[in-house]
Amino acid sequence: DGGITQSPKYLFRKEGQNVTLSCEQNLNHDAMYWYRQDPGQGLRLIYYSQIVNDFQKGDIAEGYSVSREKKESFPLTVTSAQKNPTAFYLCASSSGVWTEAFFGQGTRLTVV
Amino acid sequence: RKEVEQDPGPFNVPEGATVAFNCTYSNSASQSFFWYRQDCRKEPKLLMSVYSSGNEDGRFTAQLNRASQYISLLIRDSKLSDSATYLCVVNPGGAQKLVFGQGTRLTINP
């Protein structure tokens, strides 16, 4: 089945540690996105990528890093510089401009 | 002004009622519009795209008003299973960036 897979579903880390969230898609989509959602809040864009080896900062990129070495994969690293990393992280992809995005099931990150 | 604004609600309506949400957007050059549904602690799922001529999918109708820069979602004969948060999404153009509204929370009561 085609889709977007995020792993793990739940992740716990100690403060000060970097952590990498996985996102893989087999939809052959060019564009991929990372969003963050806090309780009772809308989605905020962290990073996005239109093509392999290219990515752009979104609205809240500080404390995060990404890579896009393969079309199928867009991992997100939450670094120790991110002040409030506990959140629900959603990865999405879309086939191109003007098209709808499809989401993975998300990763709930808790930093203690 | 936010790029996309929605009334956060919550909307509490009885089963069988008709309910409508509006969403305004700031960029007049925006080209594509969508409604997503998000259940509690789940990922957003595409409900429907919004076309210039308006479109309908069963009990759901979406409309676009470019002159006033808003889109709407109408749900007829609401079901308990329609309880969710509804997200308005706009592509303002340029760099394939989707902008999400904060969502409107809907609860259908028996």
mmCIF file of C-alpha atoms in Angstrom:
data_model
loop_
_atom_site.group_PDB
_atom_site.id
_atom_site.type_symbol
_atom_site.label_atom_id
_atom_site.label_comp_id
_atom_site.label_asym_id
_atom_site.label_seq_id
_atom_site.Cartn_x
_atom_site.Cartn_y
_atom_site.Cartn_z
ATOM 1 C CA ASP A 1 0.000 0.000 0.000
ATOM 2 C CA GLY A 2 1.236 3.482 -0.799
ATOM 3 C CA GLY A 3 1.608 5.902 2.036
ATOM 4 C CA ILE A 4 3.760 7.784 4.468
ATOM 5 C CA THR A 5 5.385 6.032 7.386
ATOM 6 C CA GLN A 6 6.639 7.815 10.449
ATOM 7 C CA SER A 7 8.567 6.105 13.172
ATOM 8 C CA PRO A 8 8.531 5.714 16.033
ATOM 9 C CA LYS A 9 4.976 6.531 17.079
ATOM 10 C CA TYR A 10 6.069 7.522 20.586
ATOM 11 C CA LEU A 11 9.532 8.729 21.598
ATOM 12 C CA PHE A 12 10.930 9.706 24.962
ATOM 13 C CA ARG A 13 14.243 11.489 25.353
ATOM 14 C CA LYS A 14 16.191 13.220 28.050
ATOM 15 C CA GLU A 15 16.726 16.938 27.844
ATOM 16 C CA GLY A 16 19.912 17.826 26.005
ATOM 17 C CA GLN A 17 19.867 14.833 23.662
ATOM 18 C CA ASN A 18 19.409 15.082 19.932
ATOM 19 C CA VAL A 19 16.768 12.831 18.419
ATOM 20 C CA THR A 20 15.937 11.927 14.823
ATOM 21 C CA LEU A 21 12.397 11.270 13.603
ATOM 22 C CA SER A 22 11.973 9.101 10.538
ATOM 23 C CA CYS A 23 9.658 9.814 7.604
ATOM 24 C CA GLU A 24 9.452 7.614 4.521
ATOM 25 C CA GLN A 25 6.996 7.801 1.614
ATOM 26 C CA ASN A 26 6.391 5.492 -1.335
ATOM 27 C CA LEU A 27 3.977 7.775 -3.151
ATOM 28 C CA ASN A 28 6.687 9.093 -5.489
ATOM 29 C CA HIS A 29 5.952 12.598 -4.236
ATOM 30 C CA ASP A 30 8.413 15.390 -4.858
ATOM 31 C CA ALA A 31 7.500 17.634 -1.934
ATOM 32 C CA MET A 32 7.806 16.691 1.723
ATOM 33 C CA TYR A 33 7.056 18.663 4.859
ATOM 34 C CA TRP A 34 7.526 18.580 8.625
ATOM 35 C CA TYR A 35 4.964 20.165 10.898
ATOM 36 C CA ARG A 36 4.739 20.529 14.626
ATOM 37 C CA GLN A 37 1.447 20.545 16.530
ATOM 38 C CA ASP A 38 1.077 21.543 20.157
ATOM 39 C CA PRO A 39 -2.055 20.767 22.229
ATOM 40 C CA GLY A 40 -4.995 22.858 21.062
ATOM 41 C CA GLN A 41 -2.881 24.488 18.374
ATOM 42 C CA GLY A 42 -2.741 24.383 14.616
ATOM 43 C CA LEU A 43 0.091 22.943 12.546
ATOM 44 C CA ARG A 44 3.256 24.976 12.227
ATOM 45 C CA LEU A 45 5.717 24.392 9.418
ATOM 46 C CA ILE A 46 9.248 23.430 10.463
ATOM 47 C CA TYR A 47 10.962 22.571 7.161
ATOM 48 C CA TYR A 48 9.951 21.602 3.658
ATOM 49 C CA SER A 49 11.623 20.143 0.629
ATOM 50 C CA GLN A 50 10.600 20.379 -3.009
ATOM 51 C CA ILE A 51 13.268 18.121 -4.485
ATOM 52 C CA VAL A 52 16.119 15.887 -3.414
ATOM 53 C CA ASN A 53 19.081 17.677 -1.866
ATOM 54 C CA ASP A 54 17.101 20.867 -1.367
ATOM 55 C CA PHE A 55 15.083 22.051 1.605
ATOM 56 C CA GLN A 56 13.812 25.333 3.005
ATOM 57 C CA LYS A 57 13.135 26.630 6.494
ATOM 58 C CA GLY A 58 9.557 27.000 7.546
ATOM 59 C CA ASP A 59 8.168 29.249 10.240
ATOM 60 C CA ILE A 60 9.786 27.560 13.253
ATOM 61 C CA ALA A 61 13.038 25.994 12.007
ATOM 62 C CA GLU A 62 15.234 27.005 14.947
ATOM 63 C CA GLY A 63 16.512 23.985 16.838
ATOM 64 C CA TYR A 64 15.688 21.563 14.022
ATOM 65 C CA SER A 65 17.601 20.141 11.073
ATOM 66 C CA VAL A 66 16.635 17.995 8.089
ATOM 67 C CA SER A 67 18.160 16.204 5.127
ATOM 68 C CA ARG A 68 16.749 15.034 1.797
ATOM 69 C CA GLU A 69 19.253 12.619 0.327
ATOM 70 C CA LYS A 70 16.585 10.406 -1.223
ATOM 71 C CA LYS A 71 13.203 11.260 -2.686
ATOM 72 C CA GLU A 72 11.518 8.802 -0.334
ATOM 73 C CA SER A 73 13.051 9.992 2.920
ATOM 74 C CA PHE A 74 12.969 13.257 4.889
ATOM 75 C CA PRO A 75 14.265 12.722 8.445
ATOM 76 C CA LEU A 76 13.958 15.445 11.061
ATOM 77 C CA THR A 77 16.489 15.935 13.851
ATOM 78 C CA VAL A 78 15.351 17.719 16.973
ATOM 79 C CA THR A 79 18.482 19.170 18.504
ATOM 80 C CA SER A 80 19.238 20.190 22.060
ATOM 81 C CA ALA A 81 18.923 23.809 20.899
ATOM 82 C CA GLN A 82 15.150 23.429 20.540
ATOM 83 C CA LYS A 83 13.726 25.026 23.688
ATOM 84 C CA ASN A 84 10.400 23.206 23.900
ATOM 85 C CA PRO A 85 10.689 20.000 21.863
ATOM 86 C CA THR A 86 7.778 18.095 23.427
ATOM 87 C CA ALA A 87 5.091 18.034 20.720
ATOM 88 C CA PHE A 88 3.305 15.995 18.061
ATOM 89 C CA TYR A 89 5.407 15.909 14.868
ATOM 90 C CA LEU A 90 3.734 15.300 11.527
ATOM 91 C CA CYS A 91 5.397 14.520 8.229
ATOM 92 C CA ALA A 92 3.533 15.044 4.967
ATOM 93 C CA SER A 93 4.131 14.814 1.240
ATOM 94 C CA SER A 94 2.512 16.099 -1.922
ATOM 95 C CA SER A 95 3.046 15.391 -5.593
ATOM 96 C CA GLY A 96 3.634 18.982 -6.570
ATOM 97 C CA VAL A 97 2.506 22.557 -6.465
ATOM 98 C CA TRP A 98 -1.228 23.172 -5.946
ATOM 99 C CA THR A 99 -1.844 19.611 -4.786
ATOM 100 C CA GLU A 100 -3.079 18.231 -1.506
ATOM 101 C CA ALA A 101 -0.720 16.787 1.094
ATOM 102 C CA PHE A 102 -0.956 13.410 2.763
ATOM 103 C CA PHE A 103 0.201 12.824 6.321
ATOM 104 C CA GLY A 104 1.948 10.109 8.238
ATOM 105 C CA GLN A 105 0.542 8.992 11.566
ATOM 106 C CA GLY A 106 2.835 11.287 13.489
ATOM 107 C CA THR A 107 5.432 10.926 16.229
ATOM 108 C CA ARG A 108 4.721 12.070 19.775
ATOM 109 C CA LEU A 109 7.983 13.272 21.253
ATOM 110 C CA THR A 110 8.287 13.780 24.984
ATOM 111 C CA VAL A 111 11.453 15.284 26.400
ATOM 112 C CA VAL A 112 11.956 14.939 30.132
ATOM 113 C CA ARG B 1 -3.183 39.389 10.025
ATOM 114 C CA LYS B 2 -2.735 35.626 9.958
ATOM 115 C CA GLU B 3 -2.430 33.980 6.547
ATOM 116 C CA VAL B 4 -5.341 31.648 7.315
ATOM 117 C CA GLU B 5 -7.916 32.246 10.043
ATOM 118 C CA GLN B 6 -10.660 30.051 11.386
ATOM 119 C CA ASP B 7 -13.150 30.358 14.198
ATOM 120 C CA PRO B 8 -11.730 27.852 16.707
ATOM 121 C CA GLY B 9 -15.164 27.057 18.138
ATOM 122 C CA PRO B 10 -16.026 24.771 19.755
ATOM 123 C CA PHE B 11 -19.228 24.210 17.855
ATOM 124 C CA ASN B 12 -21.685 21.940 19.672
ATOM 125 C CA VAL B 13 -24.636 20.914 17.531
ATOM 126 C CA PRO B 14 -27.298 18.190 17.798
ATOM 127 C CA GLU B 15 -27.188 15.170 15.546
ATOM 128 C CA GLY B 16 -29.004 15.818 12.290
ATOM 129 C CA ALA B 17 -28.318 19.547 12.289
ATOM 130 C CA THR B 18 -26.619 21.504 9.532
ATOM 131 C CA VAL B 19 -23.403 23.284 10.474
ATOM 132 C CA ALA B 20 -21.173 25.634 8.510
ATOM 133 C CA PHE B 21 -17.633 26.922 9.030
ATOM 134 C CA ASN B 22 -15.823 29.734 7.317
ATOM 135 C CA CYS B 23 -12.122 30.270 6.830
ATOM 136 C CA THR B 24 -10.513 33.502 5.604
ATOM 137 C CA TYR B 25 -7.166 33.819 3.852
ATOM 138 C CA SER B 26 -4.978 36.872 3.384
ATOM 139 C CA ASN B 27 -3.136 36.212 0.117
ATOM 140 C CA SER B 28 -5.352 37.052 -2.829
ATOM 141 C CA ALA B 29 -3.040 35.103 -5.151
ATOM 142 C CA SER B 30 -3.722 31.811 -3.356
ATOM 143 C CA GLN B 31 -4.571 29.089 -5.816
ATOM 144 C CA SER B 32 -5.511 25.922 -3.994
ATOM 145 C CA PHE B 33 -7.680 25.269 -0.982
ATOM 146 C CA PHE B 34 -8.526 22.229 1.070
ATOM 147 C CA TRP B 35 -10.480 21.053 4.073
ATOM 148 C CA TYR B 36 -8.894 18.451 6.323
ATOM 149 C CA ARG B 37 -10.382 16.547 9.210
ATOM 150 C CA GLN B 38 -8.337 15.713 12.305
ATOM 151 C CA ASP B 39 -9.542 13.333 14.996
ATOM 152 C CA CYS B 40 -8.175 13.613 18.499
ATOM 153 C CA ARG B 41 -4.484 12.619 18.644
ATOM 154 C CA LYS B 42 -4.484 11.525 15.004
ATOM 155 C CA GLU B 43 -3.025 12.902 11.798
ATOM 156 C CA PRO B 44 -5.032 15.252 9.554
ATOM 157 C CA LYS B 45 -6.820 13.554 6.677
ATOM 158 C CA LEU B 46 -7.969 15.205 3.489
ATOM 159 C CA LEU B 47 -11.725 15.748 3.513
ATOM 160 C CA MET B 48 -12.071 17.577 0.219
ATOM 161 C CA SER B 49 -10.417 20.021 -2.119
ATOM 162 C CA VAL B 50 -12.221 23.291 -2.768
ATOM 163 C CA TYR B 51 -12.741 24.331 -6.363
ATOM 164 C CA SER B 52 -13.755 27.689 -7.758
ATOM 165 C CA SER B 53 -17.127 26.351 -8.817
ATOM 166 C CA GLY B 54 -17.756 24.776 -5.425
ATOM 167 C CA ASN B 55 -17.989 21.070 -4.867
ATOM 168 C CA GLU B 56 -20.061 18.550 -3.007
ATOM 169 C CA ASP B 57 -19.275 15.135 -1.587
ATOM 170 C CA GLY B 58 -22.271 13.500 -0.001
ATOM 171 C CA ARG B 59 -23.302 15.556 3.016
ATOM 172 C CA PHE B 60 -20.337 17.898 2.650
ATOM 173 C CA THR B 61 -20.258 21.021 0.478
ATOM 174 C CA ALA B 62 -17.288 23.332 0.035
ATOM 175 C CA GLN B 63 -17.432 26.814 -1.461
ATOM 176 C CA LEU B 64 -14.791 29.358 -2.461
ATOM 177 C CA ASN B 65 -15.424 33.097 -2.487
ATOM 178 C CA ARG B 66 -12.402 34.776 -4.076
ATOM 179 C CA ALA B 67 -13.817 38.287 -3.872
ATOM 180 C CA SER B 68 -14.128 38.088 -0.096
ATOM 181 C CA GLN B 69 -11.209 35.670 0.307
ATOM 182 C CA TYR B 70 -12.902 32.937 2.253
ATOM 183 C CA ILE B 71 -13.786 29.294 1.905
ATOM 184 C CA SER B 72 -16.625 27.522 3.630
ATOM 185 C CA LEU B 73 -17.577 24.008 4.616
ATOM 186 C CA LEU B 74 -21.194 22.955 5.071
ATOM 187 C CA ILE B 75 -22.117 19.685 6.748
ATOM 188 C CA ARG B 76 -25.723 18.550 6.365
ATOM 189 C CA ASP B 77 -27.511 15.931 8.454
ATOM 190 C CA SER B 78 -24.576 15.780 10.860
ATOM 191 C CA LYS B 79 -23.601 12.443 12.386
ATOM 192 C CA LEU B 80 -21.919 11.661 15.684
ATOM 193 C CA SER B 81 -18.923 10.488 13.666
ATOM 194 C CA ASP B 82 -18.494 14.000 12.227
ATOM 195 C CA SER B 83 -17.139 15.127 15.603
ATOM 196 C CA ALA B 84 -13.572 16.256 14.894
ATOM 197 C CA THR B 85 -11.437 19.300 14.277
ATOM 198 C CA TYR B 86 -11.731 20.710 10.755
ATOM 199 C CA LEU B 87 -8.657 22.374 9.322
ATOM 200 C CA CYS B 88 -8.701 24.912 6.530
ATOM 201 C CA VAL B 89 -5.603 24.715 4.329
ATOM 202 C CA VAL B 90 -4.414 27.176 1.712
ATOM 203 C CA ASN B 91 -1.558 27.123 -0.746
ATOM 204 C CA PRO B 92 -0.550 30.763 -1.117
ATOM 205 C CA GLY B 93 1.497 29.995 -4.198
ATOM 206 C CA GLY B 94 5.183 30.077 -4.963
ATOM 207 C CA ALA B 95 7.063 27.462 -3.053
ATOM 208 C CA GLN B 96 4.645 24.551 -2.530
ATOM 209 C CA LYS B 97 3.970 25.635 0.980
ATOM 210 C CA LEU B 98 0.674 24.739 2.607
ATOM 211 C CA VAL B 99 -0.622 27.010 5.357
ATOM 212 C CA PHE B 100 -2.969 25.557 7.949
ATOM 213 C CA GLY B 101 -5.604 27.346 9.941
ATOM 214 C CA GLN B 102 -5.771 26.571 13.644
ATOM 215 C CA GLY B 103 -8.834 24.409 13.142
ATOM 216 C CA THR B 104 -12.486 24.492 14.132
ATOM 217 C CA ARG B 105 -13.549 21.984 16.729
ATOM 218 C CA LEU B 106 -16.932 20.379 16.130
ATOM 219 C CA THR B 107 -18.862 18.158 18.535
ATOM 220 C CA ILE B 108 -22.071 16.478 17.430
ATOM 221 C CA ASN B 109 -24.340 15.649 20.353
ATOM 222 C CA PRO B 110 -26.866 12.780 20.408
#
